Coordinates of C-alpha atoms and ligand atoms in Angstrom, one line a residue:
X1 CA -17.0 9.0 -46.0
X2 CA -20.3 8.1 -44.8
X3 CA -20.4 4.6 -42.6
X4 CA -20.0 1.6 -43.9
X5 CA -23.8 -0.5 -44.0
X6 CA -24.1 -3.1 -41.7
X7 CA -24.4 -5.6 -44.0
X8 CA -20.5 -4.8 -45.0
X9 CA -19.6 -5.4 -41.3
X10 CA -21.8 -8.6 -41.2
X11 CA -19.9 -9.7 -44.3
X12 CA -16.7 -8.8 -43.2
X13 CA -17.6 -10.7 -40.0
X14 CA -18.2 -13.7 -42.2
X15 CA -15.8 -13.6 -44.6
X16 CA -13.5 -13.7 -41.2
X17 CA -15.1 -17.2 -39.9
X18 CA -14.0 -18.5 -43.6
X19 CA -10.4 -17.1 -43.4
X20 CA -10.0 -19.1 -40.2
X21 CA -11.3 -22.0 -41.3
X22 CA -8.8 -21.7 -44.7
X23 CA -6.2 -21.2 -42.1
X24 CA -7.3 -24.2 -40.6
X25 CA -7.3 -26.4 -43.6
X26 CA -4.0 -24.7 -44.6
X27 CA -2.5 -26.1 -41.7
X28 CA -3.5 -29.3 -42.4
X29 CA -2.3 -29.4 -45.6
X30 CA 1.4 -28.1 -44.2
X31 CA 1.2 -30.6 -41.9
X32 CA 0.3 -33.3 -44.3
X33 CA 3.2 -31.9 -46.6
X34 CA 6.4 -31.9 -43.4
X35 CA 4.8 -33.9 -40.6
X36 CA 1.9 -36.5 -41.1
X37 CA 3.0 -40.4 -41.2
X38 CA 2.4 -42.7 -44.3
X39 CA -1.0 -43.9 -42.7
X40 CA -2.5 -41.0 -42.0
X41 CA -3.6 -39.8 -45.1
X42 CA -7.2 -41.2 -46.1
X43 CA -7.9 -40.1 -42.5
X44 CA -6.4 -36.7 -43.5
X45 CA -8.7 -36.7 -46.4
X46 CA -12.0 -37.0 -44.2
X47 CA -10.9 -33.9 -42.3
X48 CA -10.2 -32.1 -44.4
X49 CA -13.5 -32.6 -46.9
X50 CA -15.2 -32.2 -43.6
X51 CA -13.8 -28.5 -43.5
X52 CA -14.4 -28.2 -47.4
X53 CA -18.2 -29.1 -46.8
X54 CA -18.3 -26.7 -43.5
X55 CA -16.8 -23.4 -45.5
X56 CA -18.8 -24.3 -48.5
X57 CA -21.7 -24.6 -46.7
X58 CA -20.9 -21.2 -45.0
X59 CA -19.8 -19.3 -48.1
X60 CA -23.0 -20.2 -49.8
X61 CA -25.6 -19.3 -47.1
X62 CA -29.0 -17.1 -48.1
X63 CA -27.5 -14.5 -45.7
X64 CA -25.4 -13.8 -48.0
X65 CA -27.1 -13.1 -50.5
X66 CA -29.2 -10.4 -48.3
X67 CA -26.2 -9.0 -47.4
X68 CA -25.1 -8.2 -50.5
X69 CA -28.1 -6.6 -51.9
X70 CA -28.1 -4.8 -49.0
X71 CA -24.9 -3.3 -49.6
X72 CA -25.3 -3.1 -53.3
X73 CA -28.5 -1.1 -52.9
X74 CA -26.5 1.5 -50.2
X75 CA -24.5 4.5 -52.3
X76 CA -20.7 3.6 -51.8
X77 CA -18.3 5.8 -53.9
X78 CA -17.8 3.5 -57.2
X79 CA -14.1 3.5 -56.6
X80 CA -14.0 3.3 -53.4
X81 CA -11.9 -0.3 -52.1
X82 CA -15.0 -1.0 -50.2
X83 CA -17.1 -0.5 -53.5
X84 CA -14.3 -2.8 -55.0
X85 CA -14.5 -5.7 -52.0
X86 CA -18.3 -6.1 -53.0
X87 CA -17.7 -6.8 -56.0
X88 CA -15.2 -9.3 -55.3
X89 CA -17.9 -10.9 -52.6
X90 CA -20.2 -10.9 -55.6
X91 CA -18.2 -12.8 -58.1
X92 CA -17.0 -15.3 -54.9
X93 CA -20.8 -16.3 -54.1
X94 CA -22.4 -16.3 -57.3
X95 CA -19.0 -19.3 -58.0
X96 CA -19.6 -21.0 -54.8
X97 CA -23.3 -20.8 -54.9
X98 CA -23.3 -23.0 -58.5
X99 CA -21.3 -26.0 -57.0
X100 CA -23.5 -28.0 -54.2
X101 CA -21.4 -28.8 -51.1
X102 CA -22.1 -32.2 -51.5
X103 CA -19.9 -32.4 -54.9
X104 CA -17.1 -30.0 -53.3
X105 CA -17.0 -32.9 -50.7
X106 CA -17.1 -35.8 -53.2
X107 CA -14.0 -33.2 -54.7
X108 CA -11.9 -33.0 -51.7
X109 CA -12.1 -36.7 -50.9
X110 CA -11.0 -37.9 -54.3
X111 CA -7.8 -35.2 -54.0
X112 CA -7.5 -37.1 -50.6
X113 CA -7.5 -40.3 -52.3
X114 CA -5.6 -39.2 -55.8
X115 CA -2.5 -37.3 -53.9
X116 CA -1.9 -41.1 -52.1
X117 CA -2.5 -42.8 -55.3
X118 CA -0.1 -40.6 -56.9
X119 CA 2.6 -40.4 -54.7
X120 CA 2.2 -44.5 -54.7
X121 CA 2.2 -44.0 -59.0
X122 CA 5.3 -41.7 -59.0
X123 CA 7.7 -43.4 -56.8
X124 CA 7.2 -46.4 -59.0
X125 CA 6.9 -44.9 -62.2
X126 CA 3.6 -46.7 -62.8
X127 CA 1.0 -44.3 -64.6
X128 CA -1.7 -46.8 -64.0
X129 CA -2.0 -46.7 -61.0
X130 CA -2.5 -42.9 -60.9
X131 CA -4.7 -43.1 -64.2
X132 CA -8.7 -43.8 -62.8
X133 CA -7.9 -41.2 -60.4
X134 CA -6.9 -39.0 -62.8
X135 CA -10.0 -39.9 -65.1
X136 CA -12.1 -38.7 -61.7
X137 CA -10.8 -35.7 -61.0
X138 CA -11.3 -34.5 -64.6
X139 CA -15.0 -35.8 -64.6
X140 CA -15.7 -34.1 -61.5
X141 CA -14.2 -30.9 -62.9
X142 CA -15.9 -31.1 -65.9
X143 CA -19.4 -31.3 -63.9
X144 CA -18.2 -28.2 -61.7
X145 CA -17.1 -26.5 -65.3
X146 CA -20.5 -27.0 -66.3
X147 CA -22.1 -25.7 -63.5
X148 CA -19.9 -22.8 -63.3
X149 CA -20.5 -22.1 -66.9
X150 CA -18.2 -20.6 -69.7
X151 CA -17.6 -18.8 -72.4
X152 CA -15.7 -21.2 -74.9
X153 CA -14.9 -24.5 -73.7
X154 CA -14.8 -26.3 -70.2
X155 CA -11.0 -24.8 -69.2
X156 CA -12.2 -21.3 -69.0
X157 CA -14.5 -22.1 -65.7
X158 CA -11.2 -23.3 -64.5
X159 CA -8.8 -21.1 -65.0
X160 CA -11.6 -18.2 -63.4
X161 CA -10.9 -20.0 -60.5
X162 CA -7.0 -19.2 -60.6
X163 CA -6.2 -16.2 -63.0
X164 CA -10.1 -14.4 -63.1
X165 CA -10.5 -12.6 -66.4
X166 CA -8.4 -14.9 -68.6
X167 CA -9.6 -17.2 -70.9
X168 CA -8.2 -20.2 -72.7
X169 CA -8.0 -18.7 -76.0
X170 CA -6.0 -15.3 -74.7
X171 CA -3.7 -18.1 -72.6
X172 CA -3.7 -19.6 -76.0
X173 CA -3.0 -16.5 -77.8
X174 CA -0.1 -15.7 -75.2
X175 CA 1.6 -18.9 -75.4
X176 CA 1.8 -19.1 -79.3
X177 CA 3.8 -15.4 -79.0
X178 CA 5.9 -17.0 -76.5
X179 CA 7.1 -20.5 -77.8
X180 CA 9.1 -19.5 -81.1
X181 CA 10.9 -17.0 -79.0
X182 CA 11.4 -18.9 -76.1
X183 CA 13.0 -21.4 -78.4
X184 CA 14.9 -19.1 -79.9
X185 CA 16.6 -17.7 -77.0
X186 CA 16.9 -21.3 -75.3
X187 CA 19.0 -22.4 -78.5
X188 CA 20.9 -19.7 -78.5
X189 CA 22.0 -20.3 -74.5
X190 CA 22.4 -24.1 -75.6
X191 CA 25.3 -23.1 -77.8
X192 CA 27.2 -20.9 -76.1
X193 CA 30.8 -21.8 -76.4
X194 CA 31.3 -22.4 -72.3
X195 CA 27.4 -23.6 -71.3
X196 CA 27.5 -22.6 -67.8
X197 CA 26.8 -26.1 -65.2
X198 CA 25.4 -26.2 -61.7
X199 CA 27.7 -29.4 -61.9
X200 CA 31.0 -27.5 -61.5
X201 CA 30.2 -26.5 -58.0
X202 CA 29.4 -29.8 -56.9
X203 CA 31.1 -30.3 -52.9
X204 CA 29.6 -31.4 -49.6
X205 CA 27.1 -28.4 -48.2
X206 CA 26.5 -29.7 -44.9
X207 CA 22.4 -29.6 -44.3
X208 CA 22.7 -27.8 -41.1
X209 CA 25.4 -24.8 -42.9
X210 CA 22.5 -24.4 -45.5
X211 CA 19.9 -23.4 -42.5
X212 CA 22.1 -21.3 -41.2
X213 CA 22.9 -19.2 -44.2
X214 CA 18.8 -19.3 -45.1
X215 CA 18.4 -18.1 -41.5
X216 CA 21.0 -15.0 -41.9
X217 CA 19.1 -14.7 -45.6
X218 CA 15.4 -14.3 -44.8
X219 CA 15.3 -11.0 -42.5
X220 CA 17.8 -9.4 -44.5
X221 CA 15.3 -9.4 -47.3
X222 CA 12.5 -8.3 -45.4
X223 CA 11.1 -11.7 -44.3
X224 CA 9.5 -11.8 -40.6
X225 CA 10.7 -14.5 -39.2
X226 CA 9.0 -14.1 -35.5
X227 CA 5.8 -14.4 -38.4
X228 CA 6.9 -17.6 -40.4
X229 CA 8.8 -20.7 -40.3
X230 CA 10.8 -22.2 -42.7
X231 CA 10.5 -26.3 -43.0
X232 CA 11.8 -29.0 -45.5
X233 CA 9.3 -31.0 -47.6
X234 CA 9.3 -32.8 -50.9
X235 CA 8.1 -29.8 -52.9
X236 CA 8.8 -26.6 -51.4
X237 CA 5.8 -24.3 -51.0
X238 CA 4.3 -21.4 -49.0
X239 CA 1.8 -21.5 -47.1
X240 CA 0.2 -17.4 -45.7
X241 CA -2.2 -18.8 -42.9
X242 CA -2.9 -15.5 -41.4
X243 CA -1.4 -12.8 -39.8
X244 CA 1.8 -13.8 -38.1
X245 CA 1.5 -17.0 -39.8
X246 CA 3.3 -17.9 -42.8
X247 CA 4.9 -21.4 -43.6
X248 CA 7.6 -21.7 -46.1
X249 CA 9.0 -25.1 -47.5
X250 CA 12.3 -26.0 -49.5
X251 CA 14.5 -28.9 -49.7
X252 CA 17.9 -29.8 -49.4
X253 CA 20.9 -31.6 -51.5
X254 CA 24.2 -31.5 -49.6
X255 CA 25.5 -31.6 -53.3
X256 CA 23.8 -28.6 -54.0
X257 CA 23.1 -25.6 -52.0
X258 CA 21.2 -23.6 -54.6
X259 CA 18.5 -25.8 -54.2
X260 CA 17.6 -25.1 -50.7
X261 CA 18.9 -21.2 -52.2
X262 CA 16.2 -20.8 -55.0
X263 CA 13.8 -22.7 -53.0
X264 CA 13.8 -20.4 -50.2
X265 CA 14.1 -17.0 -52.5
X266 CA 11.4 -18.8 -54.0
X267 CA 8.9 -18.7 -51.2
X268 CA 10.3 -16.0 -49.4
X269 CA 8.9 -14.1 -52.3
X270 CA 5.3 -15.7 -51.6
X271 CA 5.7 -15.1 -48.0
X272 CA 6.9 -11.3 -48.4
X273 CA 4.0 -11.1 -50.7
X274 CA 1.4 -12.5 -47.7
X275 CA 3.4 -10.5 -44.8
X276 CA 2.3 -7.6 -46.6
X277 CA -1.4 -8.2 -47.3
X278 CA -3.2 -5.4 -44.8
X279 CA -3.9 -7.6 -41.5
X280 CA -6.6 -5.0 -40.7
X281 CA -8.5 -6.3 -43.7
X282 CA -8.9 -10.0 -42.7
X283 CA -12.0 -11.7 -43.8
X284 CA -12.6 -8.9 -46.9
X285 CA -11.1 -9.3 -50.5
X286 CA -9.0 -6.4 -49.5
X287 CA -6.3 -8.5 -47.6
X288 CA -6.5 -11.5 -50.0
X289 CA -3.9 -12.2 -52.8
X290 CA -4.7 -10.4 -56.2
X291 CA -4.1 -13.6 -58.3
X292 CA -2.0 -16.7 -58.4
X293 CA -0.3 -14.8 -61.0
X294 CA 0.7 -12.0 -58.9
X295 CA 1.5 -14.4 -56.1
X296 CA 3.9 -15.9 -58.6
X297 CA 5.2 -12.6 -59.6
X298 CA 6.4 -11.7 -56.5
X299 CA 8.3 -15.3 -55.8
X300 CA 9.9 -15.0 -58.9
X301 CA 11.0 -11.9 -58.5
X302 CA 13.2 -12.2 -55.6
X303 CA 14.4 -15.6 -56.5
X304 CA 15.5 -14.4 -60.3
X305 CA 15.9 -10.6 -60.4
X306 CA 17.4 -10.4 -57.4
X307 CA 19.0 -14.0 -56.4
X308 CA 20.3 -14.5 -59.5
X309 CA 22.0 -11.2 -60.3
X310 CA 25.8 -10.5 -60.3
X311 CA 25.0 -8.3 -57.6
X312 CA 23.2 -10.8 -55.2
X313 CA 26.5 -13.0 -55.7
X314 CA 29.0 -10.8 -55.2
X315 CA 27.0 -8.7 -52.1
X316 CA 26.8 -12.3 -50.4
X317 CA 30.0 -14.1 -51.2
X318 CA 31.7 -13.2 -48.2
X319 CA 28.9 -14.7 -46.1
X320 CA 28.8 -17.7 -49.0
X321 CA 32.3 -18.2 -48.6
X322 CA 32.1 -18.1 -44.7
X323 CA 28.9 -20.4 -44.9
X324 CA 30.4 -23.3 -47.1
X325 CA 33.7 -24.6 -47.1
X326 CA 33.6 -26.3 -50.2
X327 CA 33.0 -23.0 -52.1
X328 CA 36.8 -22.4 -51.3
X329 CA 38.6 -21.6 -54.5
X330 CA 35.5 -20.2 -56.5
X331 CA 35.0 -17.3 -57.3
X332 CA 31.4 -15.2 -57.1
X333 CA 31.8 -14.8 -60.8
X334 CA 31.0 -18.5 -61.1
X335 CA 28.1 -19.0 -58.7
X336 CA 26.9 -16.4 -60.8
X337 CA 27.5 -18.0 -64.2
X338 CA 26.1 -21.5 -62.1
X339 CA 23.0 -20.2 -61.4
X340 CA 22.1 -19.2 -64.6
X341 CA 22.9 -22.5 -66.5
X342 CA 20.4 -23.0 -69.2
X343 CA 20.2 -26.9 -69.3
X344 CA 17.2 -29.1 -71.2
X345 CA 16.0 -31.0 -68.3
X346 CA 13.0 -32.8 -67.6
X347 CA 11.9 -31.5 -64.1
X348 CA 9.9 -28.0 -64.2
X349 CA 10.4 -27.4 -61.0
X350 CA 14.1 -27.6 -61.6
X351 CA 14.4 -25.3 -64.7
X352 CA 16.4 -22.7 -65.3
X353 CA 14.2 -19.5 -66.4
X354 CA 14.8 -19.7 -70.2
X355 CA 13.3 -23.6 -70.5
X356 CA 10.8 -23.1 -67.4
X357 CA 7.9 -21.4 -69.5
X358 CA 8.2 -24.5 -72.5
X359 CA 7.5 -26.6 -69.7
X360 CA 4.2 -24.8 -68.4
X361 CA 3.1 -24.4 -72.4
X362 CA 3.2 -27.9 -72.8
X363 CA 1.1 -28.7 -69.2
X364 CA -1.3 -26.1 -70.8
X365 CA -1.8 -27.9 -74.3
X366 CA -2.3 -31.3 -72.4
X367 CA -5.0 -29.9 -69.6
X368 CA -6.9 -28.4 -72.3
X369 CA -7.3 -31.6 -74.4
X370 CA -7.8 -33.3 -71.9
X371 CA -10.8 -31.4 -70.0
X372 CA -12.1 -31.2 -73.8
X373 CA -12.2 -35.1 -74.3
X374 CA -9.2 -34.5 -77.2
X375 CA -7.0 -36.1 -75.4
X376 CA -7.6 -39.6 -73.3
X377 CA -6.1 -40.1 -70.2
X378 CA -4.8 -43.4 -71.2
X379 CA -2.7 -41.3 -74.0
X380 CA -1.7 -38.9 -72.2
X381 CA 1.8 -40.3 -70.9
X382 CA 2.5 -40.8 -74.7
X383 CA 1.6 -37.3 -76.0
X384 CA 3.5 -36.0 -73.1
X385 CA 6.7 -38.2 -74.4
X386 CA 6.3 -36.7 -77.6
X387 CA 5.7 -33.1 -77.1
X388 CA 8.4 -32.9 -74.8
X389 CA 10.4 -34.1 -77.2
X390 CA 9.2 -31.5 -79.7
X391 CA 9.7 -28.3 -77.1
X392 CA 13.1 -29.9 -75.3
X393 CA 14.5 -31.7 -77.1
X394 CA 14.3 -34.2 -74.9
X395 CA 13.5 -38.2 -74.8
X396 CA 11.2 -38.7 -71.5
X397 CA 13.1 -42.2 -69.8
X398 CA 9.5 -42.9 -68.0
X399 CA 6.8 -41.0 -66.3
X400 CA 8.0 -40.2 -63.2
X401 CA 10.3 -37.7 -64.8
X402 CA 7.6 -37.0 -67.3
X403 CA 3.9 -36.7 -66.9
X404 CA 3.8 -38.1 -62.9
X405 CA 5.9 -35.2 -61.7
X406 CA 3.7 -32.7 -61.0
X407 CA 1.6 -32.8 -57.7
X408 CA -1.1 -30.3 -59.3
X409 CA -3.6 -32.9 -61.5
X410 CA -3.3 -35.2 -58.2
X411 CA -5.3 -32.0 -56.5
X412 CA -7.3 -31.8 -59.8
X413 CA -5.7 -28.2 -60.3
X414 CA -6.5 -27.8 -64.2
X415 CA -6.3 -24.4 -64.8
X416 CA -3.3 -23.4 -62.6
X417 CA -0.1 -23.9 -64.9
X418 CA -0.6 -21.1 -66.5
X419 CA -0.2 -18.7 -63.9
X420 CA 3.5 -19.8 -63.3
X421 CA 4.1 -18.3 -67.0
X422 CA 1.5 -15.4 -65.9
X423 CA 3.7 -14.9 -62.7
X424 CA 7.2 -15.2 -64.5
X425 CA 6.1 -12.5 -67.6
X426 CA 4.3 -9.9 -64.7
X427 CA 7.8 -10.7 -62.2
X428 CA 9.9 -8.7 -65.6
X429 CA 8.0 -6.1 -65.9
X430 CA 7.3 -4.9 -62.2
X431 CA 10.8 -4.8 -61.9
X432 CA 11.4 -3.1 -64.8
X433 CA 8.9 -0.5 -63.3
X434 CA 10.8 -0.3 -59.8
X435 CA 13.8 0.3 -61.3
X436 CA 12.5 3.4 -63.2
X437 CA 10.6 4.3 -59.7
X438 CA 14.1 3.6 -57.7
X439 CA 16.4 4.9 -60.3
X440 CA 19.1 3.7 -57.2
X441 CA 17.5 0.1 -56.9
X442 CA 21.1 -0.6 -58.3
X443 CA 23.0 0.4 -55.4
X444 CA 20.7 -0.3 -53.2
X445 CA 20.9 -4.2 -54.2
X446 CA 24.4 -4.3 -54.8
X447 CA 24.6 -2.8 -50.6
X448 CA 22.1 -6.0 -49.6
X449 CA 19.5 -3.1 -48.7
X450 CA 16.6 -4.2 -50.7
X451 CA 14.1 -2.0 -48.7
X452 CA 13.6 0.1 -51.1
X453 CA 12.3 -2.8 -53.3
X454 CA 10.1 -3.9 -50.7
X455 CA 8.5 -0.8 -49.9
X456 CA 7.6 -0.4 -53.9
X457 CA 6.1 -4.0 -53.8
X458 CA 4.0 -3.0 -51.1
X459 CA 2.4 -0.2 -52.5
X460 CA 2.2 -1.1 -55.6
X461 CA 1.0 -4.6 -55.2
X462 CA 0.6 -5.9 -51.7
X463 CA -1.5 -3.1 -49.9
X464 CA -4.4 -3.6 -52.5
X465 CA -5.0 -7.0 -51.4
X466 CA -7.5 -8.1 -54.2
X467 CA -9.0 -4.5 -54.5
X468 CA -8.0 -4.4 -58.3
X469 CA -8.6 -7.4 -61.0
X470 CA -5.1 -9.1 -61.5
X471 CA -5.0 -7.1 -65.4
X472 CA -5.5 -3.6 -63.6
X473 CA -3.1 -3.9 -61.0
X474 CA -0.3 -4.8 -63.3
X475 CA -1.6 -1.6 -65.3
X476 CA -1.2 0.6 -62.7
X477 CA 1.8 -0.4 -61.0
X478 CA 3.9 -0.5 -64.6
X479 CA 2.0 1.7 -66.4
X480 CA 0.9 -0.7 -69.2
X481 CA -0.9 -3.9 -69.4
X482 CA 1.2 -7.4 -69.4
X483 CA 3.5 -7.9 -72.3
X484 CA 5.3 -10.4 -72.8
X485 CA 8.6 -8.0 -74.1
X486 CA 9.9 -6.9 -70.7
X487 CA 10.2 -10.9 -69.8
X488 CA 11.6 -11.8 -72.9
X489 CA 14.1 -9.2 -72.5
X490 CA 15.1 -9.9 -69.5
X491 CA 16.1 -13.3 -70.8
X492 CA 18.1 -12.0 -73.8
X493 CA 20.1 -10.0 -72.7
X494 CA 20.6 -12.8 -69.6
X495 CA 22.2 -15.3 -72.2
X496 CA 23.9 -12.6 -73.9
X497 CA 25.7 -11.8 -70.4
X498 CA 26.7 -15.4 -70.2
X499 CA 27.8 -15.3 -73.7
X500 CA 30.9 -12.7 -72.3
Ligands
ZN1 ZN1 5.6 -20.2 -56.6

């Protein structure tokens, strides 16, 4: 292949100076997340706008611009990934380059401001106090929405930024398939004769034995841990800073080890995901994430395909059993069962998979009305209440457990629930796929050697970086495009399992 045109090299070079600066900013977010005191959060704020202006200002530069041409104008194979980065560079500036850096700044200090006001709102159960913050952060998405531009109404700008190609109505589209058989199946786990219950396991899991096991966990899967660290916060996350650099979260009950479990499998699946992005392509779309989407494929994979399979129970119990005394006298069979309880509940981050995806349809239908001015934010605690009620069944006791839960409107994140359903539907059908690539995944799991899993996921997702739209990728590492079936599957025949 002939050489690559300077211009590449001068944007690679570029695109470099920005990953270290989101690096930097990442790590002050982590740190604001496990580490920083009470106080220090409106001076956390000014830093980190300051970095927000710095990169904005950098992404948005003339240079650029000339670079781009320059490297549009050169003849570099149409398929080529280089071919592909360019484009990606492409759609990246002309988005940056329609918000000025002074309203990205304006942005990042109200999130500053918001996340306090809303931790404040939450832990008292007090909407009003989160509400005018709320009623800024939509406003100032609705001007960046506008200045994007969109095709049908406000959300679409939005959602570009999470799940590119997707618009509202297709999320739309989607989600009306989904419901009616969502519900369907959630009823039909509701009423089995012996509803499985996270509560029968209930014992004393010392903190310190639950790091322990995670520890013996995390390589066995695949996970680097001389690149990563795993911490406790409030809401578990991941965090891929860089090469040799990725920060997971979870949390612990002593009442409950499978929430420090799920957490971890969780964002072990993130962090395999950003361990595999190609470090020699730093700085170009090419070692960047495909989507949210994806990324959320690949955490929900581990943590359900694989952690909550019979196999995963019985391969680990003798290191369960070892780990926690109090699981004396169960039996695998019934962490199994446990971990699989469908329950109506009114934290998402705490539902099972059947329930999870009502929860995210219902964040969806609120967000949209309320970028479109349908909905006010002074109604929304009450059309929460009521279409919770309608999806689970459910009476919300007050807003902390209902519309104050969520950290993402506090960031002014509209736009990014969907890609949890995205993630969980796209999770089914890549493992569908390895499994007829690896017709001995079976074995392979059930002898904790889950290698051959990874290797798959690496070549069929995380070597591309963002090379391929999120659509294609799933196309050609499945075969088809996303469909709903292979997820929906996967559930039935879950609950029909737990119906023997
Ligand atoms: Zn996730």
């Amino acid at each position: 292949m002939s050489p690559l045109p300077e211009a590449y090299e001068k944007l690679r070079a570029r695109g470099k100076d920005l990953a270290l600066l989101g690096a930097t900013t990442g790590l002050l977010s982590w740190d604001q997340e496990t580490l920083l005191p009470p106080k220090g959060h409106s001076f956390r704020a000014e830093q980190s706008s300051l970095l927000a202006g710095i990169s904005h200002r950098l992404a948005t530069h003339t240079d650029i611009a000339r670079w781009l041409d320059e490297c549009e104008s050169t003849s570099l194979p149409p398929h080529s990934p280089e071919a592909a980065a360019i484009a990606r560079w492409r759609h990246d500036y002309h988005r940056a380059t329609r918000i000025p850096a002074e309203l990205v700044e304006e942005n990042e200090l109200a999130i500053g401001l918001s996340r306090t006001a809303w931790v404040e709102a939450r832990k008292n159960s007090h909407f009003p106090t989160f509400a005018p913050h709320l009623e800024k952060l939509l406003s100032l998405s609705r001007q960046m929405a506008d200045l994007w531009g969109y095709a049908d109404q406000p959300y679409d700008a939005l959602l570009e930024g999470y799940e590119p190609g997707w618009l509202t109505r297709d999320v739309t589209a989607l989600f009306a398939k989904l419901r009616p058989r969502l519900v369907a199946i959630a009823e039909k786990a509701f009423a089995l004769p012996q509803p499985p219950s996270r509560k029968t396991l209930r014992g004393h899991y010392p903190r310190a034995d639950q790091e322990k096991f995670l520890q013996l966990l995390l390589p066995k899967i695949g996970f680097d841990i001389n690149a990563g660290r795993l911490d406790s916060s409030t809401h578990p996350f991941c965090s891929g800073l860089g090469p040799g650099d990725t920060r997971m979260t979870t949390r612990y009950d002593e009442n409950d080890f499978m929430v420090s479990l799920y957490g971890v499998l969780h964002e072990a699946g993130h962090g395999l995901y950003d361990q595999g992005l190609p470090e020699s392509q730093l700085g170009t779309p090419l070692g960047q994430a495909a989507s949210l989407g994806i990324h959320e494929s690949q955490s929900r994979l581990w943590e359900n395909r694989i952690g909550r399979s019979r196999s995963f129970w019985k391969s680990w119990w003798p290191d369960f059993t070892r780990a926690f005394t109090d699981l004396t006298g169960h039996k695998h069979e019934d962490c199994w069962r446990a971990s699989n309880a469908v329950e109506r509940s009114f934290i998402r981050v705490e539902a099972d998979e059947v329930t999870y995806d009502l929860h995210i349809l219902l964040r969806f239908e609120l967000e949209t009305q309320l970028l479109k001015g349908d909905l006010s934010v002074h109604d929304l605690p009450a059309a929460w209440n009521e279409l919770f009620e309608k999806l689970l069944g459910l009476k919300v006791p007050d807003d902390a457990r209902g519309c104050l839960q969520d950290i993402h409107w506090s960031l002014g994140g509209f736009g990014y629930f969907p890609t949890y359903t995205l993630g969980n539907l796209t999770s089914s059908q890549l493992w569908q796929a390895a499994n007829r690539d690896i017709p001995t995944l079976p074995t392979s799991v059930e002898n904790r050697d889950y290698q051959p899993l990874l290797r798959w996921l690496r070549e069929k997702v995380h070597s591309h970086g963002r090379r391929y739209p999120a659509a294609e990728l799933v196309q050609r590492a499945t075969g088809k495009p996303l469909d709903p079936e292979a997820h929906l599957k996967v559930l039935e025949s879950k609950v029909q399992e737990l119906s023997q």
